[in-house]
Coordinates of C-alpha atoms and ligand atoms in Angstrom, one line a residue:
X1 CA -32.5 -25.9 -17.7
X2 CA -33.5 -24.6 -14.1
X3 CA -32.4 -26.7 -11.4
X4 CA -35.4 -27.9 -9.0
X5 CA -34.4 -26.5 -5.5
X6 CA -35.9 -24.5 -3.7
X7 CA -35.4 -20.6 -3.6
X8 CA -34.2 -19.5 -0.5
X9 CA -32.5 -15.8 -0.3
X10 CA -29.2 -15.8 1.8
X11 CA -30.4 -13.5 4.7
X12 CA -29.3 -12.0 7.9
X13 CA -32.7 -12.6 9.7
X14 CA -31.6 -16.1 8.7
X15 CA -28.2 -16.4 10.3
X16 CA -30.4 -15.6 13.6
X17 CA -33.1 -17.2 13.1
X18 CA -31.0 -20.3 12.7
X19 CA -28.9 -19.5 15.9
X20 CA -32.1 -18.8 18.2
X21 CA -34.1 -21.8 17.0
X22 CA -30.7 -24.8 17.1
X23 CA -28.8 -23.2 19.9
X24 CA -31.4 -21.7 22.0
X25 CA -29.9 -21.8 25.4
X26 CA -25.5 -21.4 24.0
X27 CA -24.8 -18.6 26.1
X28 CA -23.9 -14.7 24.9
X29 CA -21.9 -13.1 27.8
X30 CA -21.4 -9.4 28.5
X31 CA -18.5 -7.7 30.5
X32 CA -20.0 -4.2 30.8
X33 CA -18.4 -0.4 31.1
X34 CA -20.0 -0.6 34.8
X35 CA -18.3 -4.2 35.9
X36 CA -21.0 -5.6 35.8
X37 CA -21.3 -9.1 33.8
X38 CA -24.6 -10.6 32.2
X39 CA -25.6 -13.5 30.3
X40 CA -28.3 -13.7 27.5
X41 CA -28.5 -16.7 24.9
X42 CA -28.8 -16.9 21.3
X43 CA -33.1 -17.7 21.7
X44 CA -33.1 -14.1 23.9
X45 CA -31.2 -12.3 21.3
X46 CA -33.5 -13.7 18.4
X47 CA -36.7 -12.6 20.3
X48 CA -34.8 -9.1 21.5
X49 CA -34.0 -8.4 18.0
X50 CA -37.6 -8.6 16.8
X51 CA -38.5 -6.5 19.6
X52 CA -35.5 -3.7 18.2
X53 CA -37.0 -4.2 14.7
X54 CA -40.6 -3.3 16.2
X55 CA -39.3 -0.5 18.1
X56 CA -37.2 0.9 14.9
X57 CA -40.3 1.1 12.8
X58 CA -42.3 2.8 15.9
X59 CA -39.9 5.5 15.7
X60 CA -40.3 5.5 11.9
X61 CA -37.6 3.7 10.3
X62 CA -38.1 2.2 6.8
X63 CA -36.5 -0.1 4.8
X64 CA -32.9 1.8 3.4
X65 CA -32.6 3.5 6.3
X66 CA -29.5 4.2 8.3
X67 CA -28.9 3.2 12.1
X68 CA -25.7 4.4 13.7
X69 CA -23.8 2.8 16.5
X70 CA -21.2 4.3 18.5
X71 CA -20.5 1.1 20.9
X72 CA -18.3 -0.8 22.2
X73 CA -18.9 -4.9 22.3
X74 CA -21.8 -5.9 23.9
X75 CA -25.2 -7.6 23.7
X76 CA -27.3 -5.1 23.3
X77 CA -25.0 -3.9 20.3
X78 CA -25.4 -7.7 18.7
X79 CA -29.4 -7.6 19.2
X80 CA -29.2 -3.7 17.5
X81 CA -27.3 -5.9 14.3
X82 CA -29.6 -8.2 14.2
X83 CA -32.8 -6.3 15.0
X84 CA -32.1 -3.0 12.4
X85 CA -31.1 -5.9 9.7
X86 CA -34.4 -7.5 10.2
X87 CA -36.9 -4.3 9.8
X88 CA -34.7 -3.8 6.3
X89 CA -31.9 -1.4 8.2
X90 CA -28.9 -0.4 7.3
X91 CA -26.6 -0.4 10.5
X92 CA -24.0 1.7 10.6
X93 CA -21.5 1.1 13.4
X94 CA -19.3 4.3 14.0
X95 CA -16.1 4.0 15.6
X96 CA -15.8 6.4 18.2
X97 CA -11.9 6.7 18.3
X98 CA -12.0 9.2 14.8
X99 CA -11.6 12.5 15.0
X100 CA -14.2 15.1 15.5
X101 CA -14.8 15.9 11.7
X102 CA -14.2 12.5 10.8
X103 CA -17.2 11.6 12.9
X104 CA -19.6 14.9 11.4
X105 CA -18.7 14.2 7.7
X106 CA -19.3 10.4 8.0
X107 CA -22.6 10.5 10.1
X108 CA -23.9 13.4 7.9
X109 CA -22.5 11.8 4.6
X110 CA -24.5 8.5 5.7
X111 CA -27.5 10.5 6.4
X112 CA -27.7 8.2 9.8
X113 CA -31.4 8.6 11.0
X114 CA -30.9 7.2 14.7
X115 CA -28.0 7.1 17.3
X116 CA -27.3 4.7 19.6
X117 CA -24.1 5.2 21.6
X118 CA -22.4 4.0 25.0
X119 CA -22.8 6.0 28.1
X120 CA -18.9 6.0 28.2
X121 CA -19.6 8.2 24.6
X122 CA -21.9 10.5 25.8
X123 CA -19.5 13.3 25.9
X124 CA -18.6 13.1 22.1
X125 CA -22.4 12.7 21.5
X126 CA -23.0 15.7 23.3
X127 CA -20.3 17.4 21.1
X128 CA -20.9 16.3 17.9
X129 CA -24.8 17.0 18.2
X130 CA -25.2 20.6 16.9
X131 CA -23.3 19.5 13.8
X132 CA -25.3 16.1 13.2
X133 CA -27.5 16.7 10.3
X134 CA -29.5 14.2 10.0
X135 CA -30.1 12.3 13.3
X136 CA -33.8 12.0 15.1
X137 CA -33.2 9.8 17.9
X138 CA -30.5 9.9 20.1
X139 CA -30.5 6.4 22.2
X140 CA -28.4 5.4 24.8
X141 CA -27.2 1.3 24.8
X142 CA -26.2 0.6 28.4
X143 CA -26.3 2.5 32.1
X144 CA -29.1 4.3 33.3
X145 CA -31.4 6.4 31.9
X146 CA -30.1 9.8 31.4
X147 CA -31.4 12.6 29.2
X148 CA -32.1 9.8 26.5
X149 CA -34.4 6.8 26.1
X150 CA -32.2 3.8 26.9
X151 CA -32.0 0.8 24.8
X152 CA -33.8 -1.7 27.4
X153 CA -36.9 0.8 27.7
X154 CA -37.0 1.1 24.1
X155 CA -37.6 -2.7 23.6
X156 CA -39.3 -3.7 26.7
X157 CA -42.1 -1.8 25.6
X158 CA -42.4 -4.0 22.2
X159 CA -43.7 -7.4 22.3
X160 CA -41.9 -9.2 19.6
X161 CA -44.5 -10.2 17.6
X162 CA -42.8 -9.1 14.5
X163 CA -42.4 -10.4 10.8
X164 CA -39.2 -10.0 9.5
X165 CA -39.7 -7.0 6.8
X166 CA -39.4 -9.1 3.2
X167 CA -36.0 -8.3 1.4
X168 CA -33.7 -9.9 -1.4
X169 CA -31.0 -11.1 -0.5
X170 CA -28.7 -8.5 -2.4
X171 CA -30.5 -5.8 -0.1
X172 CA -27.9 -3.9 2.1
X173 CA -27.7 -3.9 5.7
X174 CA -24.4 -2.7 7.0
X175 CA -22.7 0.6 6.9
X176 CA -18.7 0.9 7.6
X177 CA -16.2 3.9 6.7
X178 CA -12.9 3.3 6.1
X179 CA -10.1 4.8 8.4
X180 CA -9.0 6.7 5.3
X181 CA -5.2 7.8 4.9
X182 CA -5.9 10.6 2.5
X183 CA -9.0 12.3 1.7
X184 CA -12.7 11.6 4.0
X185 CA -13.4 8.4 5.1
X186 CA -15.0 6.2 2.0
X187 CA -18.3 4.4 3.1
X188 CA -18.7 0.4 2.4
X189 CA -21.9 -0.8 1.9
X190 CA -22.7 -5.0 2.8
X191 CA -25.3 -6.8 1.4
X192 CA -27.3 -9.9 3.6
X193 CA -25.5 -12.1 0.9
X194 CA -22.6 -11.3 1.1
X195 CA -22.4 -11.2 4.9
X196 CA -24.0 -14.5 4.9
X197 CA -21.5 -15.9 2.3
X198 CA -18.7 -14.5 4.4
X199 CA -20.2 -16.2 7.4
X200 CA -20.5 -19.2 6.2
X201 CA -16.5 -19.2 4.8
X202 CA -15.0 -17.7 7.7
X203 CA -16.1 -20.5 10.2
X204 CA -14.3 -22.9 8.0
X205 CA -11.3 -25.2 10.0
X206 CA -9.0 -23.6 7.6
X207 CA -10.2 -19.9 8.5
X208 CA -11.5 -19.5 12.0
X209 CA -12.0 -22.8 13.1
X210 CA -15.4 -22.4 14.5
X211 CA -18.1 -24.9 16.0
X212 CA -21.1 -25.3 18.2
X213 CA -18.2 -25.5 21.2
X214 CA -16.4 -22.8 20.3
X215 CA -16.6 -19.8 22.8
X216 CA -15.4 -17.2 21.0
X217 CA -14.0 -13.7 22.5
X218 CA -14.0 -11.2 19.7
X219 CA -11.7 -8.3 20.8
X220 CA -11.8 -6.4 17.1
X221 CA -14.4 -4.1 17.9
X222 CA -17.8 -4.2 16.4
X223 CA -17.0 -1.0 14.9
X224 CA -14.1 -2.3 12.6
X225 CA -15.3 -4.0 10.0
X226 CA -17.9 -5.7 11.7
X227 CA -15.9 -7.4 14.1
X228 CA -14.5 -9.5 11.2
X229 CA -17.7 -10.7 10.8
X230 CA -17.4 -12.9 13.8
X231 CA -21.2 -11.9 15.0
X232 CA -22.4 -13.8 12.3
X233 CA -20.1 -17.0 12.0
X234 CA -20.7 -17.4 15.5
X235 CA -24.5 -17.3 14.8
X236 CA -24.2 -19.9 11.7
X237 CA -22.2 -22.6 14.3
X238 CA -23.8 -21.4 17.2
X239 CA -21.0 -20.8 18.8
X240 CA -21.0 -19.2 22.8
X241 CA -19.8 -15.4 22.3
X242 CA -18.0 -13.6 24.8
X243 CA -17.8 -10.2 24.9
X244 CA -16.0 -7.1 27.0
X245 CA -16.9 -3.4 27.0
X246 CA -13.4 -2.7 28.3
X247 CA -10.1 -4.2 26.8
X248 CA -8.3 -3.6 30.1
X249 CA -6.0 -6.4 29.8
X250 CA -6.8 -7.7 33.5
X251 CA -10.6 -7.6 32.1
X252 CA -10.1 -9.7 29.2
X253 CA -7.7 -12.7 30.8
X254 CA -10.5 -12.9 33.8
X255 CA -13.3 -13.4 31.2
X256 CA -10.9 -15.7 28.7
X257 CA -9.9 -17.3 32.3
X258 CA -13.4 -17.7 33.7
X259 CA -15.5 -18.1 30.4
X260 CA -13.4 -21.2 28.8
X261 CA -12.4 -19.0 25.9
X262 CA -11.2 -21.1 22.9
X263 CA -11.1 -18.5 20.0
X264 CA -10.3 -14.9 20.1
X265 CA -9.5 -11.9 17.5
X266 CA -7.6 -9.5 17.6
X267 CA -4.7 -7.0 16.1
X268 CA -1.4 -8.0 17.1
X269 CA -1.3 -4.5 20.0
X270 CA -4.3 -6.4 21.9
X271 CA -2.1 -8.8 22.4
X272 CA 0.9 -7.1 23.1
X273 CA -1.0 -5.9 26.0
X274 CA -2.5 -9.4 27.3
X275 CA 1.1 -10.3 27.1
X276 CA 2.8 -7.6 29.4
X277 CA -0.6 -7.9 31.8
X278 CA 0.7 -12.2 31.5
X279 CA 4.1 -11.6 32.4
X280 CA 3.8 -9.1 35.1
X281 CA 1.1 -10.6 37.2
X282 CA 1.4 -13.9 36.1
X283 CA -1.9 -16.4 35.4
X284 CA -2.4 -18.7 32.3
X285 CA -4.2 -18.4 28.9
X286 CA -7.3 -20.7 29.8
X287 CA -8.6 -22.9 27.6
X288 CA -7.4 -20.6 24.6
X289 CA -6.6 -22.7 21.4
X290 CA -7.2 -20.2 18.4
X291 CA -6.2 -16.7 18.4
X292 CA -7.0 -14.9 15.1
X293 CA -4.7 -12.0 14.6
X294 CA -4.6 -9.5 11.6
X295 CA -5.2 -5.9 10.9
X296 CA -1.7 -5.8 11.0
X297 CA 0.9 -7.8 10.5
X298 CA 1.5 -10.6 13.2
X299 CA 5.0 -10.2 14.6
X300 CA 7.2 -13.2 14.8
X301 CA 7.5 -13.6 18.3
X302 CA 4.3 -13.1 18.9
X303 CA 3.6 -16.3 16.7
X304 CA 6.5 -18.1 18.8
X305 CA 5.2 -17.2 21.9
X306 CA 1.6 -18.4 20.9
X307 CA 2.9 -21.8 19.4
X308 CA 4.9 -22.9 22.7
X309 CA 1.6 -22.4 24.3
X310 CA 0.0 -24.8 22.0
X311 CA -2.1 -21.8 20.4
X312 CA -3.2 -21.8 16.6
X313 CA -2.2 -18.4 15.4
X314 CA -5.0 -18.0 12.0
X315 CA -3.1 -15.1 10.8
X316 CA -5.9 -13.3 8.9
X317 CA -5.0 -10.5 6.1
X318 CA -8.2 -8.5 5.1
X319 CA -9.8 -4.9 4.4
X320 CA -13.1 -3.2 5.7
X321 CA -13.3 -3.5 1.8
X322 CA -13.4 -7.1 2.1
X323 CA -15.5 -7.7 4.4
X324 CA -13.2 -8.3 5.9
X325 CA -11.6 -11.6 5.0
X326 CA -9.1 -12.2 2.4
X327 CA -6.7 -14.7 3.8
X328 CA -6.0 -16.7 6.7
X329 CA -2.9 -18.2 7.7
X330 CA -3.6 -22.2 8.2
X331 CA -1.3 -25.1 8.2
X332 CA 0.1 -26.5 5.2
X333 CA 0.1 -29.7 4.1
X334 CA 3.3 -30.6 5.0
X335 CA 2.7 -28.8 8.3
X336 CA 3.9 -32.6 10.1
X337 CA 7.2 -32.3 8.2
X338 CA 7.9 -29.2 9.3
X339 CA 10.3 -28.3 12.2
X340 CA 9.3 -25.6 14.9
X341 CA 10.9 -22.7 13.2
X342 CA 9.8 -23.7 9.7
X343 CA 6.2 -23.8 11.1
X344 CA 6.4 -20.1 12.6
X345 CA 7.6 -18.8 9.4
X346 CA 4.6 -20.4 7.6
X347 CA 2.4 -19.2 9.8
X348 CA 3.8 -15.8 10.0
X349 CA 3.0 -15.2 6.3
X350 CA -0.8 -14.0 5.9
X351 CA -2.2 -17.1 4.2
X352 CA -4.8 -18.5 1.7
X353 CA -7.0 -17.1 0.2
X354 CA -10.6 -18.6 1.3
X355 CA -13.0 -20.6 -1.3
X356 CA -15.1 -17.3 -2.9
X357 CA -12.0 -14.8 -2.3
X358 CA -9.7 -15.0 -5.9
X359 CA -5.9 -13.2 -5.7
X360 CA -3.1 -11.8 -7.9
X361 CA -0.2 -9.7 -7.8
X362 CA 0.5 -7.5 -10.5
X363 CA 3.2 -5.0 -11.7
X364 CA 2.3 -1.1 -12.4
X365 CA 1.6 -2.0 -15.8
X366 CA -0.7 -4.1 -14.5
X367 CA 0.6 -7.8 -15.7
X368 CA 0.4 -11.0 -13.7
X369 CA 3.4 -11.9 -11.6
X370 CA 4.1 -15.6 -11.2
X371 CA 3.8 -17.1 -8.2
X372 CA 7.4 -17.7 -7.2
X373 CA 7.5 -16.5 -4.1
X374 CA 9.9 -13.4 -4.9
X375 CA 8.1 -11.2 -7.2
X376 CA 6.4 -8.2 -5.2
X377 CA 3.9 -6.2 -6.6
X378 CA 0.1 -4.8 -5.9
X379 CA -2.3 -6.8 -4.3
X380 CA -5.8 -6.9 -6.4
X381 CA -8.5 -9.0 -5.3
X382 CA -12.1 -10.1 -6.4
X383 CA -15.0 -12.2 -4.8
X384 CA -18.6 -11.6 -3.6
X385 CA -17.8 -10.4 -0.7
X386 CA -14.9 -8.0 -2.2
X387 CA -16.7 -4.0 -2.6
X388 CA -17.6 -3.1 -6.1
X389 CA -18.3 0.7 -4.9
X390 CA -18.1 3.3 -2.3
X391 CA -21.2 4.3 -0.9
X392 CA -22.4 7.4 -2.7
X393 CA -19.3 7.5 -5.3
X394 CA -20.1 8.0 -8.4
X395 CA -17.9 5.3 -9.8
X396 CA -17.1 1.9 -9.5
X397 CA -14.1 1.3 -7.6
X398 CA -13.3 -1.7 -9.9
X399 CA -12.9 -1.9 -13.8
X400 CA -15.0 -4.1 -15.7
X401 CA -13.1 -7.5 -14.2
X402 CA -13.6 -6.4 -11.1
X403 CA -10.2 -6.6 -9.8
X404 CA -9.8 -4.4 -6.6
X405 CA -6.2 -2.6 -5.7
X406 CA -6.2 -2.8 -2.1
X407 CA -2.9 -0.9 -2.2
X408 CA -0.9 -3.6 -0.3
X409 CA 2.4 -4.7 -1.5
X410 CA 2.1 -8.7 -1.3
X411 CA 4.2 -11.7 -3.2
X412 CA 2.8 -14.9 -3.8
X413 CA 3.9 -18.1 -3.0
X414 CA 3.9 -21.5 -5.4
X415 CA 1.8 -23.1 -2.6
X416 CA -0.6 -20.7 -3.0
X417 CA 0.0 -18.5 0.2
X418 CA 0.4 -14.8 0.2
X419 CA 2.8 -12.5 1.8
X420 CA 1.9 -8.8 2.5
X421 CA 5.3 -7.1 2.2
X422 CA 4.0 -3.6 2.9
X423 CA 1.3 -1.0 2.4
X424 CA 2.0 0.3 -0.8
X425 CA 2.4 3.7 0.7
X426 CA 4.7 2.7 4.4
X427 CA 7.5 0.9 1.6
X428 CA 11.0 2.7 2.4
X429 CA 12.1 3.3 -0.9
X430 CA 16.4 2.8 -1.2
X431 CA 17.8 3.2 -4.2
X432 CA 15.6 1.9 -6.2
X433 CA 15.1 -0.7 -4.2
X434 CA 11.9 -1.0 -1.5
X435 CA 12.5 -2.0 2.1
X436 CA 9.8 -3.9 3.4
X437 CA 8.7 -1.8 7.0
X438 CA 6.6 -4.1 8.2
X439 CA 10.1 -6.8 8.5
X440 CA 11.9 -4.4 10.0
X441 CA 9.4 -3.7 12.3
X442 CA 8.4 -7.5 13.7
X443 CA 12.2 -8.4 13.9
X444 CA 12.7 -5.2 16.1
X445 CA 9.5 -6.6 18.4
X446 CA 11.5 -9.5 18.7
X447 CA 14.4 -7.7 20.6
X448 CA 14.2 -8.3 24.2
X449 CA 13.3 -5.0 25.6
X450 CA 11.6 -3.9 22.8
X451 CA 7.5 -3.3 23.3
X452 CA 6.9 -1.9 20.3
X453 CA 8.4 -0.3 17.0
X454 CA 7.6 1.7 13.8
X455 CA 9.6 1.9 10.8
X456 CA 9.6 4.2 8.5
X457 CA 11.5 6.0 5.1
X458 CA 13.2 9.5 5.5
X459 CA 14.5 12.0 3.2
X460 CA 18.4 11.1 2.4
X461 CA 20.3 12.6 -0.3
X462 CA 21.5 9.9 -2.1
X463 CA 19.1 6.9 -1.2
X464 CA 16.0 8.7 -1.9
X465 CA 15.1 6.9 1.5
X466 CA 16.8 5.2 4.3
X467 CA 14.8 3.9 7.6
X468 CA 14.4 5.3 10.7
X469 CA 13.1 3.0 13.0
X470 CA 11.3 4.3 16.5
X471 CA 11.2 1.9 19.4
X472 CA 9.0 2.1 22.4
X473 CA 10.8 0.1 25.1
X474 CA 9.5 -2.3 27.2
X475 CA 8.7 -0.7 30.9
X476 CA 12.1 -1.2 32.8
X477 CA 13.8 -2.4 29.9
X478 CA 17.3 -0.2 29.1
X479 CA 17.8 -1.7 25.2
X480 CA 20.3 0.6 23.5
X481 CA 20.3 1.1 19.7
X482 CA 23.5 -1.2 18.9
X483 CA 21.8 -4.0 20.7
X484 CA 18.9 -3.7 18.6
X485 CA 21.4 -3.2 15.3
X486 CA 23.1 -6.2 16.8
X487 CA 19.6 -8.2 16.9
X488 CA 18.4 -7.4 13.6
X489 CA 21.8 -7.8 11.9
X490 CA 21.1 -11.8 10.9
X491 CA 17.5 -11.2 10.6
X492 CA 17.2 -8.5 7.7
X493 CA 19.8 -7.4 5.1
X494 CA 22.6 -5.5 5.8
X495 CA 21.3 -2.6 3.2
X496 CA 17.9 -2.8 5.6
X497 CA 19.5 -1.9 8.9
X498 CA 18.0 1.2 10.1
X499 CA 19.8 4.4 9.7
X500 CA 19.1 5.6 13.0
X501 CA 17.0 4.3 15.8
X502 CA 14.8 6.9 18.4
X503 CA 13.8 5.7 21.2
X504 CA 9.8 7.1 22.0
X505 CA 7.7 6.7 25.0
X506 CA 4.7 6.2 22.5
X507 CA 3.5 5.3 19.3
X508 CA 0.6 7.2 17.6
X509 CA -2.4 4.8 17.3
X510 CA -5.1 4.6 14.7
X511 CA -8.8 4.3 15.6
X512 CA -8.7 0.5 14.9
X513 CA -5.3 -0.1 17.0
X514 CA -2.8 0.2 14.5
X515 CA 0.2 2.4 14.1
X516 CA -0.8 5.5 12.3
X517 CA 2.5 5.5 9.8
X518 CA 0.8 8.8 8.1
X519 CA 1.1 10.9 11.1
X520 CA 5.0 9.2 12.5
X521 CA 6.0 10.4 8.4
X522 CA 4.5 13.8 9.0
X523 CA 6.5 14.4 12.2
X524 CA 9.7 13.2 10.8
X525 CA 8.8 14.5 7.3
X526 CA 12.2 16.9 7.1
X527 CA 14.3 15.2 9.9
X528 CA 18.1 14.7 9.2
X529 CA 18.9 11.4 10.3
X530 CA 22.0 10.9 12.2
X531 CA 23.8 7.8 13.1
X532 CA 22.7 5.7 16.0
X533 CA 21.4 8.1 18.3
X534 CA 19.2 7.3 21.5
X535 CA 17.7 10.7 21.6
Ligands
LIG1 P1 -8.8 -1.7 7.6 O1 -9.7 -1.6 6.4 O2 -8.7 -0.5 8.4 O3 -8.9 -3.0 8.4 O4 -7.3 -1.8 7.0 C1 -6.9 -2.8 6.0 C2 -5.4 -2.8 5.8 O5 -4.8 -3.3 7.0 C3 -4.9 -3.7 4.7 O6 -5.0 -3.1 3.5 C4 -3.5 -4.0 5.1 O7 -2.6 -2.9 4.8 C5 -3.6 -4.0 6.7 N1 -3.7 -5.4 7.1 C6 -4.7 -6.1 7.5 N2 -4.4 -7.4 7.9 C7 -3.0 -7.5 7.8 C8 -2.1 -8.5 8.0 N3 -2.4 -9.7 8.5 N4 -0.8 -8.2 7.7 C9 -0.4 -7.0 7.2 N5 -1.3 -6.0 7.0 C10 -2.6 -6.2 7.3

């Protein structure tokens, strides 16, 4: 028997139309590429994202097609969200840190129809041009007017008096490529449902915490994996967003500092750097209470340091596969029984999964492991907001039970809580046995001196592998390799301790802010590892 409410497809236009209508006047704040700071409201950005709809379907655009973004965070890149989702869009947000070709094959494969980039992008525009297939309408977000339209002519000449274009609620409307270790970026396609669904979970207390008083500062870029969907929670609670062209440490304290930021999110090197901007020119963290931090794993001390300033680290594990949340890292119940330490080692693991998120760990014959807290194996994952397919592939990336391999290494707990141990490719495999890099790695960050470190598995003859772990001290700092030994020695096994350490002056960086392991195993791909060296 049919039940007797009332349809009512779970829609984008929705999330907004909620937001503009309840919160009105709850404030959206800009830090812009120029300096210069503005304020808009959750009723302007409603009414400007009509006006963005109108003016996509002036220049053409139909329902299915694909609008590019190549931004940093801002208002005008929210109101683009909202406004291509509303004319039936797909919006594509393109993050501007790939490589050349990266950039041509992905904006060519999605067949983008419009471009709408940052000033401080022009140059890469400019570059990439001849080799864009597909794009009409070049557009230009913030600054003046250039050799493009800008974004504020094209909707001050609309009037706003716009329906939203009728879709169903399993209609996409977002566009995101992966990083990609191996082979060309893989496109994920989200659906208004399941962007609303993952809206509507990740403002949970046990997730992201968020509420109408919430003044949330998303650092994650737009461009990686939508901001972990933090656009649209903030829209369901009505929350006061805060965001910053620049992530110039000095840029984001004043604007956490000045704007009464509660919630952030971030990976773990955002704040690596608010922390070194904190302890060299002093200053406090505001009214910060929540800091969501994943992408990559959450040091330690980074947790410690958060927790003695009465900060709720929601350590979040997810995938731009996932939309992205899989996990988040909140209290357990017997969080009041717990001493200090006890606490930052809950918290350090990655969490629970969410209500609509489902999670095992299984063996390479693919059976269950139990939940014992010691059995490692892959991570799969299922939910409806979980990908079934690539954009464009010609196969599912699932099998009939729709189990997805995200191709971490996790364990599970018997509360329930999940530990990522390693990407299933970064593992150092020694003797048969796996060393977990990602350990190694936060109990080397927690070595006074040390600003930042990468593990990873080298060639040794009778090991198969043995670490080698790269340090990037902190400025001033003169750490030697025995100190560090000496630090980790109580922290990891003995069989774990690095085989040699290198001191670097830098780390190679992904697009997204994380350590690019691929390219650090390349480099050292035939090295002969010493003994402790400082080289
Ligand atoms: P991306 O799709 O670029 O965001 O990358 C997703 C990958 O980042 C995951 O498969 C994990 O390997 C890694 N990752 C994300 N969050 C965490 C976390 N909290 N701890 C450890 N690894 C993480």
């Amino acid at each position: 028997m049919a039940g007797s409410m009332q349809a009512s497809a779970l829609l984008i236009t929705k999330l907004i139309d909620h937001a503009a209508r309840e919160h009105t006047a709850q404030e959206i704040v800009t830090y812009w590429a120029d300096s210069s700071i503005t304020r808009t409201s959750w009723g302007e950005v409603g009414k400007d994202a009509r006006k963005f709809a109108q003016a996509m379907q002036r220049l053409g655009m139909k329902k299915g097609d694909r609008i590019a973004t190549m931004a940093m965070n801002h208002a005008h890149h929210l109101i683009s969200w909202y406004g291509a989702a509303g004319m039936g869009g797909i919006l594509h947000t393109v993050n501007p840190r790939l490589f050349e070709e990266q950039l041509v094959y992905i904006m060519n494969h999605a067949e983008d129809r419009v471009l709408m980039f940052d000033k401080a992008f022009a140059p890469i525009v400019e570059s990439l041009k001849p080799q864009l297939k597909t794009i009409e309408h070049y557009i230009q977000f913030d600054g003046e007017k250039g050799e493009y339209p800008t974004f504020k002519e094209l909707i001050d000449a609309e009037d706003g008096d716009f329906d939203w274009v009728e879709m169903e609620e399993n209609d996409s409307c977002g566009l995101c490529y992966t990083s990609g270790t191996t082979g060309n970026p893989k496109g994920v396609l989200y659906e208004n449902r399941s962007n609303v669904l993952h809206a509507l979970s990740a403002i949970q207390p046990d997730v992201m915490n968020l509420t109408s008083r919430s003044v949330m500062l998303p650092v994650v870029p737009m461009f990686h994996a939508n901001a972990w969907g933090v656009p649209f929670a903030c829209a369901a609670v009505g929350a006061k967003l805060v965001f910053s062209a620049s992530n110039e440490p000095s840029i984001l304290w004043k604007m956490i500092r000045e704007e009464g930021v509660t919630h952030s999110a971030g990976v773990p090197t955002v704040w690596l750097g608010l922390f070194a901007d904190m302890d060299q020119n002093g200053g406090d963290y505001g009214k910060m209470q929540v800091a969501i931090i994943g992408g990559s794993a959450c040091p330690r001390s980074m947790i410690v340091r958060m927790m003695e300033n009465d900060i709720h680290v929601a350590h979040a594990w997810g995938m731009t596969e996932t939309s992205p949340i899989g996990t988040a890292g909140s209290r357990p119940t017997n969080w009041d029984d717990l001493d200090f330490d006890e606490r930052v080692d809950s918290i350090s693991k990655q969490g629970r999964p969410p209500f609509g998120v489902e999670m095992r760990v299984v063996d390479e014959n693919g059976n269950v492991l139990p939940r014992d807290g010691v059995s490692s194996g892959t991570l799969e994952v299922r939910g409806p907001w979980i990908i079934k397919r690539y954009y464009r592939a010609d196969e599912d990336a699932v099998g009939d039970d729709l189990w997805f391999d995200t191709g971490d290494v996790a364990v599970m707990h018997p509360d329930g809580v999940m530990q990522i141990t390693d990407r299933a490719k970064d593992v150092i495999k020694s003797g048969g046995e796996w060393i977990s890099s990602i350990e190694l790695e936060n109990a080397a960050v927690g070595c006074p001196g040390v600003a930042e470190a990468a593990a990873v598995g080298v060639f040794h003859p009778k090991w198969e592998e043995r670490p080698l772990l790269l340090i990037v001290k902190k400025p001033g700092a003169d750490v030697t390799g025995e100190e560090i030994i000496a630090f980790l020695s109580d922290k990891v096994a003995k069989w774990w301790l690095p085989d040699e350490i290198k001191f670097v002056d830098e780390l190679p960086h992904t697009g997204t802010g994380k350590v690019l392991k691929r390219a650090i195993r390349d480099e050292y791909k035939d090295y002969k590892l010493g003994s402790l060296s400082e080289a």
